[in-house]
């Protein structure tokens, strides 16, 4: 499976959903109609988006705890989507190593956001993981 493709696509879908301020099933359906994915990629995207929606309060509270001096609403939508994916994977996906989630988030943010964003995401996720072990 192209896990990076699946993560990038999940970020794009979360970005669209955030712009619409809704986890609307119609938006998700159109996303899958307009893009081609392997069955594994589609399963990862659906599972991740569904679980992020289901756990959005916990995920967003976790993000807000570690974005010192920032409000979630001020983050770029790409950065917010990547943080949501990484925090979801770290909290709820034991089959994905924490370091893989962090590294993938950094690499995808470099591609779709900025160098500063990738450093910011690294710092936020690093603080989160360090404090999780305490």
PDB file of C-alpha atoms in Angstrom, residues 3-62:
ATOM      1  CA  UNK A   3       0.751   4.737   2.940  1.00  0.00           C
ATOM      2  CA  UNK A   4       2.273   8.133   2.105  1.00  0.00           C
ATOM      3  CA  UNK A   5      -0.218   8.565  -0.743  1.00  0.00           C
ATOM      4  CA  UNK A   6      -2.982   7.567   1.654  1.00  0.00           C
ATOM      5  CA  UNK A   7      -1.773  10.061   4.292  1.00  0.00           C
ATOM      6  CA  UNK A   8      -1.439  12.852   1.732  1.00  0.00           C
ATOM      7  CA  UNK A   9      -4.925  12.090   0.466  1.00  0.00           C
ATOM      8  CA  UNK A  10      -6.284  12.001   4.006  1.00  0.00           C
ATOM      9  CA  UNK A  11      -4.724  15.421   4.597  1.00  0.00           C
ATOM     10  CA  UNK A  12      -6.371  16.752   1.425  1.00  0.00           C
ATOM     11  CA  UNK A  13      -9.756  15.376   2.461  1.00  0.00           C
ATOM     12  CA  UNK A  14      -9.440  16.731   6.008  1.00  0.00           C
ATOM     13  CA  UNK A  15      -8.445  20.081   4.493  1.00  0.00           C
ATOM     14  CA  UNK A  16     -11.639  20.106   2.397  1.00  0.00           C
ATOM     15  CA  UNK A  17     -13.765  19.086   5.359  1.00  0.00           C
ATOM     16  CA  UNK A  18     -12.226  21.812   7.528  1.00  0.00           C
ATOM     17  CA  UNK A  19     -12.863  24.449   4.855  1.00  0.00           C
ATOM     18  CA  UNK A  20     -16.506  23.349   4.800  1.00  0.00           C
ATOM     19  CA  UNK A  21     -16.586  23.130   8.598  1.00  0.00           C
ATOM     20  CA  UNK A  22     -18.282  19.760   8.302  1.00  0.00           C
ATOM     21  CA  UNK A  23     -17.527  16.051   8.085  1.00  0.00           C
ATOM     22  CA  UNK A  24     -20.243  15.888   5.428  1.00  0.00           C
ATOM     23  CA  UNK A  25     -20.641  12.439   3.843  1.00  0.00           C
ATOM     24  CA  UNK A  26     -21.376  14.058   0.456  1.00  0.00           C
ATOM     25  CA  UNK A  27     -17.961  15.785   0.458  1.00  0.00           C
ATOM     26  CA  UNK A  28     -16.290  12.490   1.309  1.00  0.00           C
ATOM     27  CA  UNK A  29     -18.225  10.644  -1.410  1.00  0.00           C
ATOM     28  CA  UNK A  30     -17.268  13.236  -4.051  1.00  0.00           C
ATOM     29  CA  UNK A  31     -13.625  13.016  -2.930  1.00  0.00           C
ATOM     30  CA  UNK A  32     -13.597   9.267  -3.588  1.00  0.00           C
ATOM     31  CA  UNK A  33     -15.441   9.663  -6.892  1.00  0.00           C
ATOM     32  CA  UNK A  34     -12.871  12.169  -8.147  1.00  0.00           C
ATOM     33  CA  UNK A  35      -9.749  10.262  -7.040  1.00  0.00           C
ATOM     34  CA  UNK A  36      -8.488   6.752  -7.672  1.00  0.00           C
ATOM     35  CA  UNK A  37      -7.113   4.715  -4.799  1.00  0.00           C
ATOM     36  CA  UNK A  38      -6.155   1.140  -4.182  1.00  0.00           C
ATOM     37  CA  UNK A  39      -8.499  -0.679  -1.835  1.00  0.00           C
ATOM     38  CA  UNK A  40      -5.921  -0.434   0.994  1.00  0.00           C
ATOM     39  CA  UNK A  41      -5.460   3.309   0.465  1.00  0.00           C
ATOM     40  CA  UNK A  42      -9.219   3.893   0.473  1.00  0.00           C
ATOM     41  CA  UNK A  43      -9.597   1.805   3.623  1.00  0.00           C
ATOM     42  CA  UNK A  44      -6.853   3.786   5.399  1.00  0.00           C
ATOM     43  CA  UNK A  45      -8.396   7.140   4.347  1.00  0.00           C
ATOM     44  CA  UNK A  46     -11.939   6.158   5.353  1.00  0.00           C
ATOM     45  CA  UNK A  47     -10.819   4.636   8.634  1.00  0.00           C
ATOM     46  CA  UNK A  48      -8.637   7.619   9.519  1.00  0.00           C
ATOM     47  CA  UNK A  49     -11.228  10.265   8.643  1.00  0.00           C
ATOM     48  CA  UNK A  50     -13.999   8.375  10.467  1.00  0.00           C
ATOM     49  CA  UNK A  51     -11.863   7.917  13.575  1.00  0.00           C
ATOM     50  CA  UNK A  52     -10.642  11.506  13.567  1.00  0.00           C
ATOM     51  CA  UNK A  53     -14.253  12.678  13.354  1.00  0.00           C
ATOM     52  CA  UNK A  54     -15.239  10.312  16.167  1.00  0.00           C
ATOM     53  CA  UNK A  55     -12.347  11.500  18.378  1.00  0.00           C
ATOM     54  CA  UNK A  56     -12.068  15.124  17.194  1.00  0.00           C
ATOM     55  CA  UNK A  57     -12.543  16.628  20.669  1.00  0.00           C
ATOM     56  CA  UNK A  58      -9.705  14.608  22.217  1.00  0.00           C
ATOM     57  CA  UNK A  59      -7.455  15.104  19.185  1.00  0.00           C
ATOM     58  CA  UNK A  60      -8.022  18.866  19.033  1.00  0.00           C
ATOM     59  CA  UNK A  61      -7.614  19.270  22.801  1.00  0.00           C
ATOM     60  CA  UNK A  62      -4.297  17.435  22.526  1.00  0.00           C
TER      61      UNK A  62
END
